[in-house]
Coordinates of C-alpha atoms in Angstrom, one line a residue:
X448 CA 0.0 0.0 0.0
X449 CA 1.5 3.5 -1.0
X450 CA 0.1 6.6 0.7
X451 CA -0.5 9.5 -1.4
X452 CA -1.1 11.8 1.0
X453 CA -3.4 12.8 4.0
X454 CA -4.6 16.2 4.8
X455 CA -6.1 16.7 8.5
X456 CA -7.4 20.2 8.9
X457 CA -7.6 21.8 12.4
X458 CA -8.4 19.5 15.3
X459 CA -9.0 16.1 13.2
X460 CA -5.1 15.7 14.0
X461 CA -6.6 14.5 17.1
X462 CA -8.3 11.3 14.8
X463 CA -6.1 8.6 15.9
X464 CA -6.5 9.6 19.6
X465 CA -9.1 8.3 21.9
X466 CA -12.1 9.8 24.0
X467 CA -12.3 9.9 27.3
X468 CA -15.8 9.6 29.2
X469 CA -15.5 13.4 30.2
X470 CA -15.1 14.8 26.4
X471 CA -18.0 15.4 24.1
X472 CA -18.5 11.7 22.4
X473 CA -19.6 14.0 18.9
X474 CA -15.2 15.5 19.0
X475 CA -13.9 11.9 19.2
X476 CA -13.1 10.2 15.8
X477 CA -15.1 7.5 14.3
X478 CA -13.5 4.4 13.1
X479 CA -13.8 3.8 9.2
X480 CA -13.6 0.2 8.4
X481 CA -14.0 -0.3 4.2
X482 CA -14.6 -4.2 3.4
X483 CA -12.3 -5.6 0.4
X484 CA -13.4 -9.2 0.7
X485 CA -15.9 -8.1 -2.0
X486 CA -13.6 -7.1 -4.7
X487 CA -12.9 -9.9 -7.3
X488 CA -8.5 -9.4 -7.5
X489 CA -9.0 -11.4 -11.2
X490 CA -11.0 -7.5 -11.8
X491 CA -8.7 -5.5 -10.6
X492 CA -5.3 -5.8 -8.2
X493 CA -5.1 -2.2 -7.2
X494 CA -7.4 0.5 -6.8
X495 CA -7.5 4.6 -6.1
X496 CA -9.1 5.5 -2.7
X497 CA -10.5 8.7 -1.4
X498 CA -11.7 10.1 1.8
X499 CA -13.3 12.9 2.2
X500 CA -15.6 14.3 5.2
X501 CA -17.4 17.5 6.2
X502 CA -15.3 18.4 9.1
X503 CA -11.8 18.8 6.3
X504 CA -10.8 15.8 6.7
X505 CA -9.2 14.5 2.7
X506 CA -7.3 11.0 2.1
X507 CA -5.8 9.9 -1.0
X508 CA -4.6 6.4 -0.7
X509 CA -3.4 3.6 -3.0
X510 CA -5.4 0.2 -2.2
X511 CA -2.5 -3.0 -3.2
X512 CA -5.9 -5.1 -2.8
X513 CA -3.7 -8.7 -3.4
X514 CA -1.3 -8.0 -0.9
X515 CA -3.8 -5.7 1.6
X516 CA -5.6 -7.3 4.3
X517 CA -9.4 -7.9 3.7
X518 CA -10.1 -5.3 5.5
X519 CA -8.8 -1.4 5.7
X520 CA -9.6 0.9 8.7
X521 CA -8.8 4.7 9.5
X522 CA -10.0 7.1 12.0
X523 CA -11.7 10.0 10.4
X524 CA -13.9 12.9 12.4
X525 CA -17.8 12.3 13.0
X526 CA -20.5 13.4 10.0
X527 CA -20.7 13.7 6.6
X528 CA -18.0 11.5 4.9
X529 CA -17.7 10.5 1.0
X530 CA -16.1 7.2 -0.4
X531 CA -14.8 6.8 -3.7
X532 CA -13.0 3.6 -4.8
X533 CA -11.7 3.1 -8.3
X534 CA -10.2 0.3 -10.0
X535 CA -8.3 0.6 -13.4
X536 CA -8.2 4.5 -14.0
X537 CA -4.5 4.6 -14.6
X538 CA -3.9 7.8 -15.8
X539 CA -7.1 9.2 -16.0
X540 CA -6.9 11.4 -13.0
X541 CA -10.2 10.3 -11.0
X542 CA -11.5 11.8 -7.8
X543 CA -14.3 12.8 -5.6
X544 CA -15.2 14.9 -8.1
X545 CA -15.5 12.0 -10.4
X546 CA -13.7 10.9 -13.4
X547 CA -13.5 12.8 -17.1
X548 CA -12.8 11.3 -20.4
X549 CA -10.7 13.9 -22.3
X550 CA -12.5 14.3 -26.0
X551 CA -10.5 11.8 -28.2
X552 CA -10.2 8.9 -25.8
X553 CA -12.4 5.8 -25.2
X554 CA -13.0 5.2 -21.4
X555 CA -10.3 3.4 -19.2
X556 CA -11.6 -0.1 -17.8
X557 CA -13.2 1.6 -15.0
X558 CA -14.8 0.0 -11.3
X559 CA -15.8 1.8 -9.6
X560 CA -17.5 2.2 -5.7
X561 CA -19.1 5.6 -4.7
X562 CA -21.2 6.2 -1.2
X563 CA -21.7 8.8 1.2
X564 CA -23.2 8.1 4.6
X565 CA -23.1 9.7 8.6
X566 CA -20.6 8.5 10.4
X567 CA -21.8 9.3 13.5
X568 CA -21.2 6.9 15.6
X569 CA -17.6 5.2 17.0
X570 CA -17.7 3.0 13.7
X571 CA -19.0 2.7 10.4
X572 CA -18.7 -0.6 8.1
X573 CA -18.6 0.1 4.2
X574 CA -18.7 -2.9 2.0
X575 CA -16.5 -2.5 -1.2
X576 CA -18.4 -3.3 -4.0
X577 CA -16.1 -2.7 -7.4
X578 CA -18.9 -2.1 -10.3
X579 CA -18.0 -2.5 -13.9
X580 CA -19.0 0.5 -14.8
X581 CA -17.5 0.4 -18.8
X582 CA -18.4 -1.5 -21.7
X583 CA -15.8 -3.3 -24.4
X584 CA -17.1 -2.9 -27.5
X585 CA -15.3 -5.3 -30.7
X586 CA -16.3 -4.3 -34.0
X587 CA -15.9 -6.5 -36.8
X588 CA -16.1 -5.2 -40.2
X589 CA -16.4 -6.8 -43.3
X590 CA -16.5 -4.9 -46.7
X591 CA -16.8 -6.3 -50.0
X592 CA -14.0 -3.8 -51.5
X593 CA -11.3 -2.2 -50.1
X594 CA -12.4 1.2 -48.6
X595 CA -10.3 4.3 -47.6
X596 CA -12.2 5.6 -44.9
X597 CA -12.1 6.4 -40.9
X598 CA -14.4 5.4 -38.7
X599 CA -15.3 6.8 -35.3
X600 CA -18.1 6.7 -32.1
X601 CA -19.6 9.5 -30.8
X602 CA -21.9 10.3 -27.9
X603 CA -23.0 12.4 -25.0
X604 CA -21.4 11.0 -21.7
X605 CA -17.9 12.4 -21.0
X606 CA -17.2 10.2 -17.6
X607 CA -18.8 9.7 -14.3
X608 CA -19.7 13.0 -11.9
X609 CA -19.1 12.9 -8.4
X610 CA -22.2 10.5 -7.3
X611 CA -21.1 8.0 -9.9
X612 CA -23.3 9.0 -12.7
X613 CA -22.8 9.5 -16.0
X614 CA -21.8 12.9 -16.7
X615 CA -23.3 15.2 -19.7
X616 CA -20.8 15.9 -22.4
X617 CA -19.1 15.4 -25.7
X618 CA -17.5 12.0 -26.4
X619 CA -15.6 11.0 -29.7
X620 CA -13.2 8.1 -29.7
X621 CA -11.4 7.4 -33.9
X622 CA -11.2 3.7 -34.3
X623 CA -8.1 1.8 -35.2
X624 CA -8.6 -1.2 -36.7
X625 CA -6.5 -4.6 -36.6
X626 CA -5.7 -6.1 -40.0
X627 CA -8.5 -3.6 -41.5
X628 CA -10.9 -5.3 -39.6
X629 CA -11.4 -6.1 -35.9
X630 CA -11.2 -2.4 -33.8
X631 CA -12.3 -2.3 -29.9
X632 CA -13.4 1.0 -28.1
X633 CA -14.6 1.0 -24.4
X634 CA -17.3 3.0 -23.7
X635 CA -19.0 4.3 -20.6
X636 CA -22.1 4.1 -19.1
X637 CA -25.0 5.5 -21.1
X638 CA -28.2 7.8 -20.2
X639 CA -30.0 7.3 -23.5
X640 CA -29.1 6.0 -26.9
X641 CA -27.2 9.0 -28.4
X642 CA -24.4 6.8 -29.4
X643 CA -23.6 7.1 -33.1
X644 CA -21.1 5.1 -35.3
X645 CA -19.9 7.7 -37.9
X646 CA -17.9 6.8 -41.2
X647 CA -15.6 9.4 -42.3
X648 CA -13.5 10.0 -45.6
X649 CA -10.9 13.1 -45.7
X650 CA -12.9 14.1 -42.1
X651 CA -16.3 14.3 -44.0
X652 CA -19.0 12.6 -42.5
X653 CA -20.7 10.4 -45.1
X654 CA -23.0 7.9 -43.4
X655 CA -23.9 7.5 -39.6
X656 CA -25.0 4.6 -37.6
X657 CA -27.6 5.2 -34.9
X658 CA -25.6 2.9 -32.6
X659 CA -27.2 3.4 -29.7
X660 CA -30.3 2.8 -31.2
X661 CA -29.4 -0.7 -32.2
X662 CA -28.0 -1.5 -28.8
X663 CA -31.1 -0.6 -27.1
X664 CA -33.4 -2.5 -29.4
X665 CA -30.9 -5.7 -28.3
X666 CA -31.9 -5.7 -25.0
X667 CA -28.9 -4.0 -23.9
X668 CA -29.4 -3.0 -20.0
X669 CA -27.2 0.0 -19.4
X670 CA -28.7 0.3 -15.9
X671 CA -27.1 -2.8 -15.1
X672 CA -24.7 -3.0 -12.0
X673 CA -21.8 -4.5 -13.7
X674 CA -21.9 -4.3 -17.9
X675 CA -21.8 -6.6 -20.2
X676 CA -19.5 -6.6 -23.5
X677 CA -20.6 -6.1 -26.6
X678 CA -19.6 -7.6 -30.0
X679 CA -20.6 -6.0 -33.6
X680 CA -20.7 -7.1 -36.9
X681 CA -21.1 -4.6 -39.2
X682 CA -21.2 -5.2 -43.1
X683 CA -20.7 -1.9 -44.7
X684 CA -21.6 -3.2 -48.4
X685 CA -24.9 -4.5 -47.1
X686 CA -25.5 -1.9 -44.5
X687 CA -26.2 -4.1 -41.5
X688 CA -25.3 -4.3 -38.2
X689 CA -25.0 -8.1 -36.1
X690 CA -24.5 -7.1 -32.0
X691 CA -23.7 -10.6 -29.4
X692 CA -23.8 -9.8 -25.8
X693 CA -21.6 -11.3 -23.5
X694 CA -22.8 -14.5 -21.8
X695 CA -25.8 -14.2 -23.7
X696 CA -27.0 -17.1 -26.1
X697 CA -28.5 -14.8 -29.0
X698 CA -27.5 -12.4 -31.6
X699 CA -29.1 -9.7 -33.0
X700 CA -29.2 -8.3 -36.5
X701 CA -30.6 -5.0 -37.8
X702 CA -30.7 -3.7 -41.5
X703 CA -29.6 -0.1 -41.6
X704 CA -32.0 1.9 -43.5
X705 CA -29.5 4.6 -45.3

């Protein structure tokens, strides 16, 4: 475990002391215990944690969750206190105030646990619960000739805001395909289906999938707790679109109406 850093404003340099019967029970500290057992280590091995309460108390730790026992305590002053846990945000600079996907990037491989509770008594008990909140999309595409063109996904959510929900913004991610055919973006959690598949040639838009559109009509639960994958065919001769889900026995097929 490597400690970031730990800011203690005014008296909650007192945190790690105890009470005695005489003081006033509401000045002592509460104890903070945050339950790990939950977190599934195949997921994720290390994970961003921050503390944050009311009375100024801030923590920024780093959580070596395969090596850290199951459970992690600190003292932090009595009332309102925020918890945010996230897994697999290397580089992405998350926080309380949430996480933000710069314009041009796909969404990093994201869990992520967000509460915020009274702790007013000597202890409070947080279970860790690491959501999937991203979805791998792999797109397959097969063309009957060889095309020159770009192709890119757009959409409205820029990241999560400080609650954990998806955040309002513009989101464009250029696809690079393998071999001219297999290309992966990861996208985030969606409000609606303003997801769009857009093919480009010398940056002019000249046809545009309603992608969300076709996920939705799949079934697709984006309200999930943890979200699935998703895999795409899409034949750009024929204009149609093939979507799998992971785990799940079916495929759908839509024909694209141009």
């Amino acid at each position: 475990m490597k400690l970031k850093g730990i800011l203690l404003i005014g008296y909650c340099l007192m945190c790690g002391a105890g009470c005695s019967v005489k003081e006033d029970r509401m000045e002592c500290p509460c104890r903070l215990v945050l339950d790990l057992s939950g977190v599934d280590t195949a997921m994720v091995e290390e994970a961003d944690l921050y503390v944050s309460t009311s009375r100024g108390f801030i923590l920024n730790d780093t959580l070596d969750i395969l090596n850290l026992e199951k459970e992690y305590e600190l003292s932090i002053p009595k009332g309102k206190t925020g918890v945010w846990v996230y897994g697999g945000a290397d580089g992405y600079d998350p926080g309380p105030e949430g996480l933000k996907i710069p314009y041009g990037e796909d969404c990093p491989e994201i869990f992520m646990h967000m509460d915020s509770f009274d702790a007013s008594g000597e202890q409070y008990y947080e279970k860790v619960l690491l959501r999937k909140n991203h979805c791998v999309l792999t797109i397959y595409l097969h063309a009957e000739i060889d095309l020159d063109f770009d192709v890119a996904i757009t959409g409205e959510v820029d990241g999560y805001d400080s609650e954990g929900n998806p955040s309002k913004g513009d989101f464009r991610y250029e696809l690079s395909f393998e071999g001219d055919s297999v290309a992966r973006a990861i996208l985030p959690r969606q409000e609606d289906a303003s997801l769009r598949l857009e093919i480009l040639d010398s940056d002019k838009t000249v046809r545009v999938f309603s992608l969300g559109e076709y996920i939705e009509s799949s079934g697709y639960d984006w309200g999930s707790d943890n979200l699935e994958n998703i895999t795409m065919m899409l034949d750009y001769a024929l204009s149609s679109i093939g979507f799998s889900i992971e785990d799940w026995e079916e495929e759908y097929h839509f024909d694209v109406v141009i």
